[in-house]
Amino acid sequence: STGKAKYQAPPVAHYNLNNVTVTPKPLENRENILVLTPMARFYQGYWDNLLKLTYPHELITLGFILPKSKEGNQATTELQKQIAKTQQSGPEKDRFKSIIILRQDFDPPIQSQDEAERHKMHNQKRRRAAMAKARNSLLFTTLGPATSWVLWLDADVVETPPTLIQDLASHDKPVIAPNCFQRFYNEEKKAMDERPYDFNNWQDSDAAQDLAKKMGPDDVLLEGYAEMATYRALMAYMHKPDGFRAETVPLDGVGGAALLVKADVHRDGAMFPPFAFYHLIETEGFAKMAKRLGWQPFGMPNYKVYRYHAQI
Amino acid sequence: STGKAKYQAPPVAHYNLNNVTVTPKPLENRENILVLTPMARFYQGYWDNLLKLTYPHELITLGFILPKSKEGNQATTELQKQIAKTQQSGPEKDRFKSIIILRQDFDPPIQSQDEAERHKMHNQKRRRAAMAKARNSLLFTTLGPATSWVLWLDADVVETPPTLIQDLASHDKPVIAPNCFQRFYNEEKKAMDERPYDFNNWQDSDAAQDLAKKMGPDDVLLEGYAEMATYRALMAYMHKPDGFRAETVPLDGVGGAALLVKADVHRDGAMFPPFAFYHLIETEGFAKMAKRLGWQPFGMPNYKVYRYHAQI
Ligand SMILES: Nc1nc2c(ncn2[C@@H]2O[C@H](COP(=O)(O)OP(=O)(O)O)[C@@H](O)[C@H]2O)c(=O)[nH]1
Ligand SMILES: Nc1nc2c(ncn2[C@@H]2O[C@H](COP(=O)(O)OP(=O)(O)O)[C@@H](O)[C@H]2O)c(=O)[nH]1
Ligand SMILES: [Mn+2]
Ligand SMILES: [Mn+2]
């Protein structure tokens, strides 16, 4: 102890959650955005796209969580290199308000990020549960009293409109997801093409409800498996090339590739269930939980973001 | 912008959640404790008892959430007065690391804190849902990367052993609740006496499970109502005057009067469901959620804390 005279009174912060606005015009109202990314691999395209976002970077806090695997260590090194470049020697306007990097203190159940292995149905429930816990750790640890919006952005999303945050927020929805596509080289057309990538954005169906009814209490419905035909209306297939870009549709399940959430939805308690919640898990369970709390999720079928694709 | 030379690089924090220890000896390992209190009324006895806790205050962060009602405004004023006294002019050892005060940005459904009105069964579900949201807001907004333990302590708890934190943590349980009693003047004995107060700490029963099975999906089981006999084993009644003080028993439901939780339990996603979760709500739903996540709650029937009682 340093004696009375030198003693610094510890901080007392007083926050009025009502004074933290959450509006369709976050930029004008200088609202704080928390961008959260669970990251197993580092993609340069992700970072480059992040830098191009026109929402004022001084209002953006970045939060990352990376697994403690060999791959996670590698990704952490690459991420830190880019952070140092941007925050220390990059143009001022590129620099973010603050950055938090967390390392995941549990082993990811599947080490391989190999696509075929990752997507095997029997691996999915364990994988999604681990992902849900990673998202929850990141969320519970980084959300602060001044946060207005949380943008979930997966590490493999490498292309979005630069006005992503403003565009999504302008609809004033509690939860809103763009449509995630992937570019690829179409061998038939001998040209670049694109295809829908994220199948977790959907509207529920009677068939899926019937499947759920026959399931055990801990079983989860998974989308995109022939052996479990849900007949849900997938936002991936609602996309119309000439469709109205600002169109919104209500959703019952959402994906996490890109997802804007009002911070109050999370503060009410909406998290990513790592267990079967109405037979749904992770981001799809989150959508259900938001609905149970009175917050309706929406999607934008004609507003696209792109997933990483290998160069040809 | 103030020009390159003057520019301060924004903060980059790097946390390894593995390095934040959570041990049975938090004091020796200088672990950070977050004490969270939803507060509708300010009791001087609560603050006086808090000051007497022997866990080093420089490792304790306090978080409060108060409703935006007339009563909540009054409580905020009284709380701030005591905080100023302790943090600015009190002895150094009394001062806490930091203090966060949140004001609740939704109306509490029942304005009156009158006991009879508060406990009416048909008011309970709405009341508990509002309390759950208040607890979630407080938790999601204040939990940080350095937090090892969260101590939930209700504003009407006015007497605990000064070693409360060390004692509860020493059992190394993910979730642990002491037994909440209330002192009162026993007219028959013409002397002070005490009685069990908190009925939310319990072990489940077949009767309660059978009741649950007959309920609608949104119905919740409530404890302590004759019209809904659950026959659960209540920790309140497990207390033995000469019993072993350090005894622990597994619990299926917990109350929030006093409750020590490993921060990782919350980080995994365990929150206070404001909706029916396995027909449970708020703190009782939290216990169920912790169990679903693999964390077993415990209680200490012979370790007592005391709820406020009116002076005679
Ligand atoms: N922290 C963490 N992030 C992960 C883990 N597995 C995947 N991710 C990240 O989580 C996001 C979603 O995972 P991904 O494999 O892309 O899922 P998919 O696109 O649905 O197949 C991506 O940003 C990944 O980099 C993990 O075990 N821990
Ligand atoms: N923020 C907030 N706190 C509340 C509200 N209602 C009660 N509390 C506090 O929450 C805790 C539990 O409530 P209490 O009325 O004591 O519940 P009981 O002991 O189970 O009857 C106490 O610390 C109260 O002061 C509310 O509407 N908002
Ligand atoms: Mn992905
Ligand atoms: Mn109480």
XYZ file of C-alpha atoms and ligand atoms in Angstrom:
682
model
C 0.000 0.000 0.000
C 1.273 3.445 -0.933
C -0.387 5.576 1.744
C -3.518 7.724 1.708
C -2.151 10.658 -0.256
C -1.082 8.638 -3.281
C -4.101 6.348 -3.255
C -6.147 6.377 -6.443
C -9.848 5.776 -5.789
C -10.914 2.701 -7.783
C -13.239 3.286 -10.723
C -16.984 3.476 -10.340
C -18.823 3.254 -13.621
C -22.455 4.164 -13.861
C -24.314 2.972 -16.934
C -27.819 3.597 -17.952
C -28.638 0.892 -20.454
C -31.478 3.095 -21.671
C -28.991 5.700 -22.812
C -27.162 3.244 -25.044
C -29.174 3.701 -28.220
C -29.837 0.922 -30.729
C -31.238 2.596 -33.832
C -31.565 2.048 -37.576
C -28.956 4.819 -37.931
C -26.067 3.590 -35.755
C -23.462 5.651 -37.601
C -25.289 8.953 -37.082
C -25.835 8.033 -33.435
C -22.254 6.824 -32.970
C -23.306 3.446 -31.650
C -20.659 0.924 -30.555
C -20.421 -2.319 -32.507
C -18.818 -5.485 -31.208
C -17.613 -7.738 -34.050
C -17.233 -11.323 -32.808
C -15.366 -14.027 -34.722
C -14.659 -17.598 -33.663
C -11.544 -18.458 -35.662
C -10.032 -21.868 -36.356
C -8.101 -20.692 -39.431
C -6.892 -17.258 -40.466
C -7.881 -16.079 -43.948
C -6.191 -12.933 -45.267
C -9.394 -12.201 -47.185
C -11.324 -11.962 -43.910
C -8.972 -9.316 -42.530
C -8.804 -7.366 -45.794
C -12.600 -7.289 -45.983
C -12.878 -6.201 -42.333
C -10.550 -3.273 -43.020
C -12.789 -2.181 -45.893
C -15.898 -1.820 -43.700
C -16.882 1.848 -43.808
C -18.497 1.905 -40.384
C -16.127 4.114 -38.296
C -13.474 1.768 -36.945
C -13.124 3.861 -33.783
C -16.614 2.604 -32.880
C -15.750 -1.055 -33.528
C -14.365 -3.477 -30.945
C -13.130 -6.812 -32.289
C -13.357 -10.035 -30.312
C -11.790 -13.349 -31.363
C -11.699 -16.797 -29.874
C -9.256 -19.370 -31.241
C -8.867 -23.009 -30.252
C -5.723 -24.177 -28.473
C -4.867 -26.616 -31.238
C -1.871 -26.498 -33.564
C -4.090 -24.898 -36.210
C -5.375 -22.400 -33.637
C -1.835 -21.404 -32.658
C -0.983 -20.845 -36.303
C -4.108 -18.735 -36.845
C -3.362 -16.683 -33.702
C 0.124 -15.849 -34.980
C -1.210 -14.762 -38.377
C -4.034 -12.750 -36.812
C -1.680 -10.955 -34.423
C 0.625 -10.049 -37.282
C -2.223 -8.355 -39.152
C -3.478 -6.656 -35.992
C -0.039 -5.205 -35.274
C 0.180 -3.932 -38.841
C -3.225 -2.265 -38.717
C -3.181 -0.908 -35.184
C 0.434 0.240 -35.054
C 1.483 1.278 -38.516
C -1.668 1.343 -40.633
C -3.675 4.468 -41.532
C -5.508 5.919 -38.512
C -8.907 5.390 -40.048
C -8.242 1.634 -40.265
C -7.548 1.230 -36.556
C -10.193 -0.362 -34.378
C -11.288 0.908 -30.975
C -9.984 -2.161 -29.163
C -9.298 -5.830 -29.812
C -9.704 -8.819 -27.518
C -8.235 -12.218 -28.371
C -9.310 -15.219 -26.333
C -7.898 -18.708 -26.459
C -10.363 -21.508 -25.967
C -9.682 -23.515 -22.842
C -11.307 -26.716 -24.015
C -10.269 -29.078 -26.772
C -12.240 -28.847 -29.986
C -13.725 -32.308 -30.478
C -12.637 -32.571 -34.109
C -9.124 -31.402 -34.849
C -9.384 -31.515 -38.608
C -10.809 -28.592 -40.548
C -10.998 -30.887 -43.564
C -14.399 -30.205 -45.136
C -15.603 -33.786 -45.669
C -14.590 -34.886 -42.158
C -16.065 -31.734 -40.593
C -19.466 -32.174 -42.178
C -20.065 -35.882 -41.461
C -23.452 -36.006 -39.792
C -22.389 -37.993 -36.728
C -19.651 -35.449 -36.079
C -21.979 -32.490 -36.437
C -23.694 -32.491 -33.062
C -20.418 -32.590 -31.117
C -18.880 -30.042 -33.469
C -21.809 -27.642 -33.197
C -21.843 -28.014 -29.387
C -18.147 -27.079 -29.226
C -18.777 -24.126 -31.567
C -21.703 -23.004 -29.391
C -19.495 -23.008 -26.290
C -16.809 -21.043 -28.142
C -19.407 -18.450 -29.210
C -20.798 -18.221 -25.663
C -17.345 -17.777 -24.107
C -16.603 -15.027 -26.571
C -19.961 -13.315 -26.055
C -20.141 -13.493 -22.246
C -16.544 -12.277 -21.929
C -16.575 -9.335 -24.346
C -20.074 -7.794 -24.323
C -19.902 -4.532 -22.408
C -22.373 -1.955 -21.113
C -21.710 0.407 -24.051
C -22.262 -2.157 -26.825
C -25.300 -1.421 -29.039
C -24.946 -4.156 -31.661
C -23.073 -7.451 -32.020
C -21.963 -8.483 -35.515
C -21.140 -12.178 -35.697
C -18.747 -12.685 -38.591
C -17.136 -16.044 -39.302
C -13.432 -16.167 -40.131
C -14.116 -17.695 -43.550
C -16.282 -14.786 -44.735
C -14.011 -12.916 -47.126
C -16.303 -10.570 -49.031
C -19.159 -8.343 -47.876
C -20.484 -4.985 -49.019
C -18.336 -2.342 -47.238
C -21.520 -0.863 -45.788
C -22.510 -4.221 -44.221
C -23.097 -2.867 -40.700
C -25.101 0.194 -41.780
C -27.128 -1.848 -44.294
C -28.104 -4.587 -41.849
C -28.819 -2.150 -39.004
C -31.014 0.048 -41.209
C -33.788 -2.557 -41.016
C -34.022 -2.159 -37.242
C -34.467 -5.914 -36.673
C -33.405 -7.638 -33.422
C -31.531 -10.329 -35.404
C -30.746 -10.123 -39.142
C -28.717 -12.369 -41.447
C -27.487 -11.727 -45.001
C -27.338 -14.614 -47.481
C -23.975 -16.404 -47.546
C -22.774 -17.533 -50.985
C -19.537 -18.978 -52.326
C -17.786 -18.152 -55.592
C -16.416 -21.079 -57.623
C -15.117 -21.889 -61.060
C -17.914 -23.468 -63.073
C -16.247 -26.095 -65.270
C -19.264 -26.392 -67.582
C -19.606 -22.657 -68.161
C -15.821 -22.208 -68.125
C -16.369 -19.100 -66.018
C -16.599 -17.935 -62.429
C -19.970 -18.563 -60.853
C -21.505 -18.596 -57.388
C -23.593 -20.969 -55.278
C -25.464 -20.747 -51.975
C -23.302 -21.822 -49.027
C -25.111 -21.387 -45.700
C -28.093 -23.663 -45.027
C -28.726 -22.648 -41.422
C -30.958 -19.714 -42.386
C -34.441 -21.200 -42.769
C -38.145 -21.033 -42.172
C -39.573 -23.989 -40.301
C -41.690 -26.738 -41.905
C -44.306 -29.224 -40.703
C -42.000 -32.043 -41.815
C -39.200 -30.788 -39.554
C -41.649 -30.415 -36.672
C -42.856 -33.989 -37.241
C -39.274 -35.285 -37.287
C -38.618 -33.417 -34.023
C -41.642 -34.980 -32.365
C -40.276 -38.468 -32.979
C -36.848 -37.640 -31.593
C -35.328 -38.339 -28.192
C -35.004 -35.292 -25.896
C -31.294 -34.809 -26.662
C -31.497 -35.320 -30.429
C -30.961 -32.396 -32.768
C -32.267 -31.635 -36.239
C -29.491 -30.883 -38.706
C -29.957 -29.149 -42.026
C -28.501 -30.323 -45.315
C -28.489 -34.105 -44.835
C -30.407 -36.353 -47.223
C -31.042 -38.838 -44.422
C -32.928 -36.133 -42.509
C -35.170 -34.372 -45.022
C -36.694 -31.361 -43.254
C -38.357 -29.615 -46.216
C -37.621 -26.317 -44.486
C -37.688 -23.212 -46.689
C -33.985 -22.365 -46.967
C -33.031 -18.711 -47.423
C -30.134 -19.935 -49.568
C -32.713 -20.830 -52.253
C -34.860 -17.707 -51.823
C -32.207 -15.636 -53.535
C -33.374 -14.001 -56.776
C -30.659 -12.566 -59.078
C -32.856 -9.563 -59.885
C -34.585 -9.491 -56.502
C -35.000 -6.433 -54.310
C -31.730 -6.209 -52.340
C -33.379 -4.782 -49.201
C -36.024 -7.528 -48.982
C -36.355 -9.122 -45.532
C -38.016 -12.422 -44.618
C -38.757 -13.801 -41.138
C -36.565 -16.761 -40.149
C -36.859 -19.556 -37.581
C -33.228 -20.713 -37.811
C -30.132 -18.628 -38.503
C -26.504 -19.298 -39.364
C -23.514 -17.534 -37.866
C -21.529 -16.712 -41.006
C -22.729 -13.095 -40.749
C -25.400 -12.049 -38.276
C -26.243 -8.675 -36.763
C -27.828 -8.853 -33.308
C -29.094 -6.040 -31.075
C -27.029 -6.304 -27.882
C -30.229 -6.332 -25.819
C -31.234 -9.651 -27.397
C -28.097 -11.200 -25.912
C -28.499 -9.254 -22.642
C -31.971 -10.736 -22.202
C -30.206 -14.087 -22.184
C -30.170 -15.269 -25.801
C -27.043 -17.431 -26.231
C -25.985 -20.354 -28.416
C -27.338 -23.546 -26.830
C -24.585 -26.215 -26.781
C -27.360 -28.755 -26.075
C -30.581 -29.693 -27.842
C -32.963 -26.742 -27.413
C -36.271 -27.575 -29.095
C -34.093 -30.063 -31.014
C -31.934 -27.221 -32.289
C -28.318 -26.388 -31.482
C -25.859 -23.476 -31.745
C -26.925 -20.638 -34.087
C -30.194 -22.377 -34.990
C -30.938 -22.820 -31.279
C -30.047 -19.153 -30.782
C -32.761 -18.128 -33.266
C -35.295 -20.208 -31.350
C -34.173 -18.708 -28.047
C -34.414 -15.163 -29.424
C -37.975 -15.985 -30.534
C -38.834 -17.379 -27.073
C -37.650 -14.033 -25.682
C -39.929 -12.165 -28.077
C -37.319 -11.152 -30.660
C -38.085 -12.197 -34.253
C -35.068 -13.000 -36.486
C -35.011 -11.931 -40.144
C -32.941 -12.706 -43.194
C -32.053 -10.866 -46.401
C -32.198 -13.378 -49.269
C -30.842 -10.921 -51.864
C -28.135 -9.312 -49.779
C -25.037 -11.423 -50.228
C -21.787 -12.063 -48.405
C -19.230 -14.601 -49.626
C -17.477 -17.514 -48.060
C -13.818 -18.233 -48.804
C -13.041 -20.339 -51.880
C -9.722 -21.846 -52.890
C -7.993 -19.940 -55.702
C -7.989 -21.647 -59.060
C -7.961 13.514 -35.737
C -4.901 14.812 -33.980
C -2.182 13.772 -36.418
C 0.116 10.753 -36.551
C 2.601 11.829 -33.891
C 0.058 12.215 -31.111
C -1.945 9.137 -32.064
C -2.247 6.510 -29.341
C -2.499 2.973 -30.718
C -5.789 1.489 -29.509
C -5.583 -1.304 -26.937
C -5.126 -4.923 -27.931
C -5.792 -7.319 -25.100
C -4.723 -10.929 -25.326
C -6.312 -13.327 -22.867
C -5.666 -16.939 -22.356
C -8.718 -18.240 -20.555
C -6.604 -21.202 -19.444
C -4.360 -18.884 -17.465
C -7.256 -17.516 -15.422
C -7.244 -20.041 -12.598
C -10.362 -21.197 -10.764
C -9.170 -23.089 -7.704
C -10.332 -24.078 -4.213
C -7.817 -21.506 -2.927
C -8.803 -18.322 -4.785
C -7.237 -16.016 -2.187
C -3.810 -17.636 -2.401
C -4.042 -17.569 -6.192
C -5.365 -13.979 -6.267
C -8.403 -14.885 -8.346
C -10.834 -12.145 -9.392
C -14.374 -12.337 -8.026
C -17.364 -10.599 -9.582
C -20.125 -9.976 -7.021
C -23.460 -9.464 -8.794
C -26.540 -8.045 -7.105
C -29.907 -7.245 -8.646
C -31.269 -4.552 -6.341
C -34.819 -3.273 -6.009
C -34.301 -1.879 -2.497
C -31.174 -0.776 -0.687
C -30.541 -2.337 2.743
C -27.774 -0.824 4.868
C -27.216 -4.299 6.334
C -26.301 -5.614 2.851
C -23.579 -2.999 2.398
C -22.235 -3.357 5.938
C -21.988 -7.126 5.487
C -20.276 -6.722 2.096
C -17.642 -4.472 3.680
C -16.938 -7.168 6.279
C -16.038 -9.823 3.683
C -12.405 -10.733 4.281
C -11.668 -11.711 0.684
C -9.267 -8.958 -0.555
C -11.497 -6.167 -1.839
C -8.911 -5.220 -4.465
C -9.806 -8.536 -6.166
C -13.563 -7.885 -6.033
C -15.582 -6.126 -8.726
C -19.157 -5.233 -7.808
C -21.987 -5.186 -10.339
C -25.496 -3.912 -9.639
C -28.653 -3.640 -11.678
C -31.540 -1.549 -10.403
C -34.965 -1.087 -11.944
C -35.976 2.300 -13.339
C -38.897 2.598 -10.955
C -39.361 5.156 -8.168
C -38.109 2.526 -5.693
C -35.143 1.773 -7.957
C -34.198 5.466 -8.131
C -34.314 5.685 -4.344
C -32.161 2.555 -3.995
C -29.650 3.892 -6.540
C -29.242 7.124 -4.568
C -28.682 5.248 -1.303
C -26.270 2.789 -2.948
C -24.224 5.577 -4.547
C -23.960 7.372 -1.221
C -22.447 4.277 0.408
C -20.164 3.623 -2.550
C -18.803 7.182 -2.408
C -18.174 6.807 1.324
C -16.322 3.505 0.929
C -14.388 4.202 -2.257
C -13.434 7.821 -1.564
C -13.059 8.268 2.176
C -13.191 4.780 3.697
C -10.165 2.725 4.763
C -8.123 1.515 1.778
C -8.718 -2.136 2.599
C -12.487 -1.606 2.277
C -12.279 -0.268 -1.286
C -13.328 -2.553 -4.123
C -11.455 -3.006 -7.399
C -14.232 -1.477 -9.484
C -17.982 -1.001 -9.377
C -20.509 -1.068 -12.201
C -24.072 0.148 -11.737
C -26.617 -0.634 -14.435
C -30.138 0.661 -14.683
C -32.670 -1.761 -16.082
C -34.138 -0.595 -19.375
C -37.412 -2.472 -19.065
C -40.253 -1.964 -16.633
C -40.477 -4.474 -13.826
C -43.873 -6.122 -14.225
C -44.835 -5.705 -10.571
C -44.031 -2.344 -9.056
C -44.756 -3.261 -5.473
C -42.109 -4.909 -3.310
C -44.859 -5.684 -0.793
C -44.249 -9.287 0.270
C -47.785 -10.682 -0.042
C -48.332 -9.080 -3.461
C -44.908 -10.172 -4.682
C -45.430 -13.814 -3.815
C -48.914 -14.371 -5.252
C -48.576 -17.410 -7.471
C -50.063 -15.884 -10.619
C -47.593 -13.006 -10.339
C -44.619 -15.297 -9.844
C -43.965 -16.386 -13.424
C -43.911 -12.824 -14.752
C -41.891 -11.658 -11.758
C -39.330 -14.441 -12.081
C -39.034 -13.825 -15.853
C -38.286 -10.143 -15.220
C -35.747 -11.092 -12.527
C -34.116 -13.561 -14.937
C -33.719 -10.836 -17.566
C -32.244 -8.482 -14.970
C -29.739 -11.161 -13.907
C -28.832 -11.904 -17.545
C -28.324 -8.221 -18.394
C -26.077 -7.848 -15.383
C -24.128 -11.018 -16.160
C -23.651 -10.526 -19.919
C -22.589 -6.907 -19.382
C -20.101 -7.283 -16.523
C -18.392 -10.684 -16.884
C -14.853 -10.096 -18.126
C -11.966 -12.247 -19.349
C -10.188 -12.043 -15.975
C -13.150 -13.138 -13.830
C -12.635 -16.492 -12.071
C -15.790 -16.685 -9.948
C -19.188 -14.984 -9.867
C -20.857 -14.532 -6.475
C -24.582 -13.842 -6.809
C -25.708 -12.008 -3.683
C -29.210 -10.630 -3.323
C -29.682 -7.139 -1.923
C -31.732 -8.429 1.002
C -28.948 -10.726 2.312
C -27.651 -8.847 5.350
C -25.544 -11.388 7.232
C -22.989 -13.941 6.010
C -19.810 -15.364 7.497
C -17.015 -12.856 6.611
C -15.140 -15.714 4.926
C -18.130 -16.491 2.649
C -16.155 -16.418 -0.623
C -13.223 -18.508 0.642
C -15.552 -20.987 2.365
C -17.781 -21.584 -0.666
C -14.855 -21.732 -3.120
C -12.947 -24.219 -0.966
C -15.328 -26.993 -2.079
C -14.272 -26.540 -5.708
C -17.857 -26.971 -6.994
C -19.040 -25.405 -10.276
C -22.141 -23.974 -8.517
C -22.609 -23.851 -4.729
C -25.333 -22.317 -2.555
C -25.375 -21.723 1.215
C -28.650 -22.087 3.125
C -30.603 -18.816 3.439
C -32.357 -18.278 6.774
C -34.190 -15.355 8.365
C -34.048 -14.199 11.962
C -37.351 -13.259 13.635
C -38.812 -12.606 17.034
C -40.570 -15.753 18.231
C -43.633 -14.543 20.147
C -44.160 -17.913 21.849
C -40.590 -18.277 23.037
C -40.350 -14.525 23.696
C -36.898 -14.632 22.122
C -35.100 -14.197 18.823
C -35.260 -17.268 16.627
C -34.585 -18.171 13.003
C -36.424 -19.915 10.180
C -35.542 -21.181 6.711
C -36.215 -18.556 4.029
C -35.113 -19.734 0.563
C -37.070 -22.614 -0.992
C -35.424 -22.575 -4.401
C -32.578 -24.880 -3.338
C -33.913 -28.398 -3.815
C -33.453 -31.947 -4.998
C -35.967 -33.088 -7.572
C -38.845 -35.526 -6.873
C -40.935 -37.931 -8.917
C -44.034 -35.927 -7.935
C -42.560 -32.750 -9.441
C -41.562 -34.646 -12.580
C -45.113 -36.018 -12.879
C -46.590 -32.529 -12.452
C -44.233 -31.274 -15.172
C -45.319 -34.001 -17.573
C -48.935 -32.846 -17.378
C -48.076 -29.207 -17.990
C -48.257 -27.117 -21.128
C -44.884 -26.315 -22.774
C -44.764 -22.790 -21.309
C -45.883 -23.670 -17.784
C -43.425 -23.486 -14.912
C -43.203 -25.371 -11.641
C -43.022 -23.042 -8.646
C -41.848 -24.046 -5.196
C -43.674 -23.213 -1.958
C -47.295 -23.204 -3.112
C -49.824 -25.567 -1.500
C -51.748 -25.767 -4.780
C -48.642 -27.220 -6.470
C -47.225 -29.837 -4.102
C -43.886 -30.944 -5.544
C -42.569 -33.052 -2.641
C -39.084 -31.964 -3.590
C -36.398 -32.342 -0.917
C -35.806 -28.717 0.118
C -32.346 -27.784 1.368
C -34.080 -25.333 3.729
C -35.275 -28.355 5.734
C -32.007 -30.325 5.514
C -30.413 -27.961 8.003
C -29.295 -29.625 11.249
C -28.428 -27.326 14.173
C -25.480 -29.545 15.127
C -24.743 -30.655 11.576
C -21.314 -30.609 9.911
C -20.957 -27.046 8.598
C -18.928 -28.072 5.535
C -21.457 -30.721 4.369
C -22.416 -30.467 0.701
C -25.413 -32.025 -1.067
C -26.120 -32.177 -4.805
C -28.995 -29.926 -5.914
C -31.293 -29.829 -8.961
C -32.663 -26.347 -8.319
C -30.895 -23.340 -6.763
C -31.917 -19.934 -5.428
C -30.085 -16.676 -6.054
C -29.917 -15.262 -2.527
C -26.255 -16.323 -2.342
C -24.652 -18.482 -4.997
C -21.040 -18.968 -6.015
C -20.525 -19.923 -9.670
C -17.319 -20.707 -11.554
C -17.151 -18.120 -14.347
C -16.649 -20.907 -16.888
C -20.119 -22.255 -16.116
C -21.566 -18.946 -17.302
C -19.076 -18.734 -20.194
C -20.266 -22.105 -21.463
C -23.666 -20.438 -21.798
C -25.443 -21.052 -18.485
C -27.806 -18.124 -17.916
C -31.113 -17.530 -16.134
C -33.911 -18.658 -18.484
C -36.678 -16.021 -18.517
C -38.899 -18.692 -20.123
C -39.944 -22.199 -19.135
C -36.837 -24.395 -19.432
C -37.756 -27.962 -18.512
C -40.656 -26.202 -16.730
C -38.200 -24.243 -14.616
C -37.448 -20.531 -14.634
C -34.760 -18.075 -13.445
C -32.310 -19.465 -10.841
C -33.988 -22.890 -10.837
C -33.752 -22.976 -14.625
C -30.103 -21.918 -14.317
C -29.373 -24.999 -12.195
C -30.954 -27.214 -14.846
C -28.979 -25.488 -17.594
C -25.721 -25.889 -15.668
C -26.504 -29.598 -15.332
C -27.241 -29.865 -19.077
C -23.790 -28.375 -19.644
C -22.232 -31.000 -17.385
C -21.809 -28.856 -14.250
C -23.414 -30.279 -11.072
C -24.765 -27.715 -8.550
C -24.320 -28.272 -4.796
C -25.733 -26.792 -1.629
C -24.509 -26.439 1.958
C -27.459 -27.152 4.271
C -25.571 -26.222 7.453
C -23.777 -23.134 6.180
C -26.108 -20.205 6.762
C -26.598 -16.718 5.424
C -29.437 -14.469 6.591
C -32.125 -12.535 4.836
C -33.164 -9.088 6.056
C -35.820 -8.917 8.777
C -37.657 -5.863 10.039
C -36.389 -4.601 13.395
C -38.645 -5.225 16.370
N -12.809 -20.936 -31.576
C -13.116 -21.891 -32.466
N -13.555 -21.539 -33.678
C -13.872 -22.508 -34.555
C -13.772 -23.884 -34.243
N -14.155 -24.608 -35.336
C -14.491 -23.702 -36.278
N -14.314 -22.429 -35.839
C -14.622 -21.160 -36.517
O -16.035 -21.007 -36.401
C -16.612 -20.499 -37.592
C -17.598 -21.506 -38.197
O -16.940 -22.719 -38.455
P -16.909 -23.351 -39.923
O -15.980 -24.512 -39.872
O -16.614 -22.276 -40.929
O -18.396 -23.831 -40.062
P -19.269 -23.995 -41.389
O -18.986 -22.847 -42.300
O -20.672 -23.993 -40.846
O -18.856 -25.304 -41.971
C -15.443 -20.187 -38.481
O -15.122 -18.824 -38.261
C -14.325 -21.084 -37.988
O -13.059 -20.531 -38.233
C -13.289 -24.240 -32.926
O -13.174 -25.397 -32.553
N -13.000 -23.201 -32.076
N -32.951 -5.130 -10.983
C -34.007 -5.620 -10.330
N -33.842 -6.248 -9.151
C -34.936 -6.746 -8.526
C -36.229 -6.626 -9.072
N -37.097 -7.218 -8.198
C -36.367 -7.691 -7.172
N -35.049 -7.399 -7.353
C -33.900 -7.795 -6.511
O -33.640 -9.163 -6.830
C -33.321 -9.929 -5.669
C -34.360 -11.039 -5.459
O -35.636 -10.465 -5.305
P -36.516 -10.699 -3.989
O -37.700 -9.815 -4.087
O -35.657 -10.565 -2.770
O -36.928 -12.217 -4.189
P -37.284 -13.303 -3.084
O -36.310 -13.145 -1.944
O -37.113 -14.594 -3.838
O -38.684 -13.009 -2.688
C -33.237 -8.925 -4.556
O -31.879 -8.538 -4.462
C -34.095 -7.770 -5.024
O -33.671 -6.543 -4.473
C -36.373 -5.951 -10.329
O -37.462 -5.783 -10.884
N -35.239 -5.483 -10.916
Mn -17.825 -21.382 -42.390
Mn -34.934 -11.999 -1.403
